[in-house]
Short mmCIF file of C-alpha atoms in Angstrom, two decimals:
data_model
loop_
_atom_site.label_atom_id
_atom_site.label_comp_id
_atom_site.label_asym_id
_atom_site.label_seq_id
_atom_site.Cartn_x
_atom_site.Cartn_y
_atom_site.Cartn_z
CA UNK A 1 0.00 0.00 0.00
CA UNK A 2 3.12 2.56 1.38
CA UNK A 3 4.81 1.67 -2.53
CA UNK A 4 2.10 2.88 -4.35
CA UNK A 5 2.00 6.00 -2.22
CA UNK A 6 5.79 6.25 -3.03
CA UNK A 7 5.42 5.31 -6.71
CA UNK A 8 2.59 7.97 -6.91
CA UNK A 9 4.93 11.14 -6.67
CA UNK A 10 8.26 9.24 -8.30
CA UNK A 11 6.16 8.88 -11.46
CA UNK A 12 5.04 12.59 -11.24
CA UNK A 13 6.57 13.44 -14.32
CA UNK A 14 5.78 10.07 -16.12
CA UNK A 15 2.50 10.62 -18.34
CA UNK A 16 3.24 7.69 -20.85
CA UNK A 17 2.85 3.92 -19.35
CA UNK A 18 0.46 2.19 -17.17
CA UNK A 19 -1.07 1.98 -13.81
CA UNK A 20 -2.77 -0.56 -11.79
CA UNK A 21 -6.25 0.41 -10.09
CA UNK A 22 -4.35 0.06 -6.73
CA UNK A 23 -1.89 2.37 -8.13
CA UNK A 24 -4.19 4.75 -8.99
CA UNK A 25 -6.92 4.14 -6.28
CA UNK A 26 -4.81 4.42 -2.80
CA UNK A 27 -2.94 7.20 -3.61
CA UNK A 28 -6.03 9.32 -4.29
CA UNK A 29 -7.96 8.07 -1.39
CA UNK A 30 -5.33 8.76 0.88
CA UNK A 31 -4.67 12.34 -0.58
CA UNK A 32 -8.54 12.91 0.06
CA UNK A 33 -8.52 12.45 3.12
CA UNK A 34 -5.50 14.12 3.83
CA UNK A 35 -7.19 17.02 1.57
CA UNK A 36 -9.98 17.35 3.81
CA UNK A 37 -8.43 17.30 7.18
CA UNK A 38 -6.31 20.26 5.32
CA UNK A 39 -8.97 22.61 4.22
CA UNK A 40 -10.93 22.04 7.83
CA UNK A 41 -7.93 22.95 9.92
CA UNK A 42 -7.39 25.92 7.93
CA UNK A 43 -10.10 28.03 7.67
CA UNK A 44 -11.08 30.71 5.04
CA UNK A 45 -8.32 31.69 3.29
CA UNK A 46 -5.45 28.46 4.39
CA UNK A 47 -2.18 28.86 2.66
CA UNK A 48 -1.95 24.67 3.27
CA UNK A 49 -4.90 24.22 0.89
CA UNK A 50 -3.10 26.00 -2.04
CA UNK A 51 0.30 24.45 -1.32
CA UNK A 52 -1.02 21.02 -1.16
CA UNK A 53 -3.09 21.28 -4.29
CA UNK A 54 0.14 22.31 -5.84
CA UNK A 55 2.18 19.27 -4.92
CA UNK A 56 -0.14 16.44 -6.06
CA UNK A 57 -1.89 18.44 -8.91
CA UNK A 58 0.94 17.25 -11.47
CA UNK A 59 1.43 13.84 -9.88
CA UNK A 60 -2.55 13.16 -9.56
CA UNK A 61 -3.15 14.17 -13.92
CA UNK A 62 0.08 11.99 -14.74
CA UNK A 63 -1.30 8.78 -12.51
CA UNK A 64 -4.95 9.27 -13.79
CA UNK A 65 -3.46 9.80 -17.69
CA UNK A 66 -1.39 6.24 -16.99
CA UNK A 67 -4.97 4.55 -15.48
CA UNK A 68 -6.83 5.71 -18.29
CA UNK A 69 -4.26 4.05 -20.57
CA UNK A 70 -4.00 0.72 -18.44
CA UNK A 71 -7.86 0.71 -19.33
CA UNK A 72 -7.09 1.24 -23.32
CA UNK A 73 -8.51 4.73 -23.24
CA UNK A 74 -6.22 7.91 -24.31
CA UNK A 75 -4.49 9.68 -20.93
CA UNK A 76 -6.16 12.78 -22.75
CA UNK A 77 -9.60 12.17 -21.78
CA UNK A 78 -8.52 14.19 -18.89
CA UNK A 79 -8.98 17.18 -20.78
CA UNK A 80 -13.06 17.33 -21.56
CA UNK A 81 -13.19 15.95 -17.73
CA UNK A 82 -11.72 19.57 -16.63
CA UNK A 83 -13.23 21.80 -19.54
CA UNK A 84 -16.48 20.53 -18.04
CA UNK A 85 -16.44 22.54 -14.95
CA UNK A 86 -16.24 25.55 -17.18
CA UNK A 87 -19.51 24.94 -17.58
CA UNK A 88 -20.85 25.73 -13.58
CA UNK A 89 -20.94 29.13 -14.25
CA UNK A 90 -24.13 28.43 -16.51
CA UNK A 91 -25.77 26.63 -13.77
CA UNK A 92 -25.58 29.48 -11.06
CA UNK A 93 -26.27 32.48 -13.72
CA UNK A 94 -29.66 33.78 -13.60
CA UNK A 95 -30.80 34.84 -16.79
CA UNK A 96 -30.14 31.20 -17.70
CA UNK A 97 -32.98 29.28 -19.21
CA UNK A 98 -33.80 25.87 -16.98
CA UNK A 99 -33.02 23.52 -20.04
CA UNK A 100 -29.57 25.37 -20.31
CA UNK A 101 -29.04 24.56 -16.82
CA UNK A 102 -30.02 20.74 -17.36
CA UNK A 103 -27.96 20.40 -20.15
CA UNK A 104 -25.04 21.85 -18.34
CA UNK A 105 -25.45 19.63 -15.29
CA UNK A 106 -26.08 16.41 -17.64
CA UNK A 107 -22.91 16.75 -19.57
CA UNK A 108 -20.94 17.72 -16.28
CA UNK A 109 -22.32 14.70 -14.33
CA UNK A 110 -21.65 12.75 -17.98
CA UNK A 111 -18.35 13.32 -18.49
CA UNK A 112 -16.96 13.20 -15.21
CA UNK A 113 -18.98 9.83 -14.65
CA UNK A 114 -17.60 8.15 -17.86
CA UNK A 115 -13.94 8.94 -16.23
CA UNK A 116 -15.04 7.45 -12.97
CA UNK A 117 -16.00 4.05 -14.82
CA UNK A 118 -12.36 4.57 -17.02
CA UNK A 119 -10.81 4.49 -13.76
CA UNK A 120 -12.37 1.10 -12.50
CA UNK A 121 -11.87 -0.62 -15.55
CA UNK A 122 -9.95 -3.36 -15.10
CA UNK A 123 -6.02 -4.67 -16.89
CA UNK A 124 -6.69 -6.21 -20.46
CA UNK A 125 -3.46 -7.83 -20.96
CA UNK A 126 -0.89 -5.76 -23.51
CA UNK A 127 -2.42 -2.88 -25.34
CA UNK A 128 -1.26 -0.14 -27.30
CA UNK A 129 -0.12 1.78 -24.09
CA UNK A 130 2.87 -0.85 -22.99
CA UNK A 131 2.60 -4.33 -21.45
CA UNK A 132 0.07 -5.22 -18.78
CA UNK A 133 1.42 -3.50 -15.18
CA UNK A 134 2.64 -6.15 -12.63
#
């Protein structure tokens, strides 16, 4: 459990490959955890929050881009995952018409969901991304 912790940041930098679901999975859980106890100790305005976004932000895209490829899916999926919270600004707006709202929500919820299931998928063997992880 401690190795993938330790493989999660030595692999920061590492966006081609593969990774396991427990490589991927234990990391993150632990980090949100830690994440939360972080942003309730510090209160409006904690200088932790930023600085530990800032260390696993890197690490956390290259580990999910390496999952997504264990899975046989492109590592850049990633991208319409965080373009989609661009659209939250159309849900809160006023002036915005109800089915704008829906559509905004459904394709937020969509996208983000479809990553969720690319990230539980399991290890097909050898695929176009490298050789099945260990």
């Amino acid at each position: 459990m401690f190795t993938y912790f330790i493989r999660f940041f030595k692999k920061a930098f590492q966006f081609r490959g593969r990774a396991t679901r427990g490589e991927y999975w234990i990391p993150n859980l632990i980090l949100a955890g830690v994440g939360a106890l972080v942003s309730r100790k510090g209160g409006e305005g904690n200088p932790l929050e930023g600085a530990f976004t800032a260390v696993v932000m890197i690490p956390s895209l290259s580990v999910t881009s390496r999952r997504y490829q264990d899975a046989g899916i492109t590592g850049w999926y990633q991208l319409p995952q965080m373009l989609s919270f661009l659209l939250l600004p159309i849900v809160f707006m006023k002036f915005t018409k109800k089915w704008m709202k829906i559509t905004a929500i459904t394709v937020m919820a969509g996208v983000n969901i479809l990553g969720l299931v690319f990230s539980l998928m399991p290890s097909d063997g050898d695929n176009k991304y490298g050789r099945k992880p260990i």
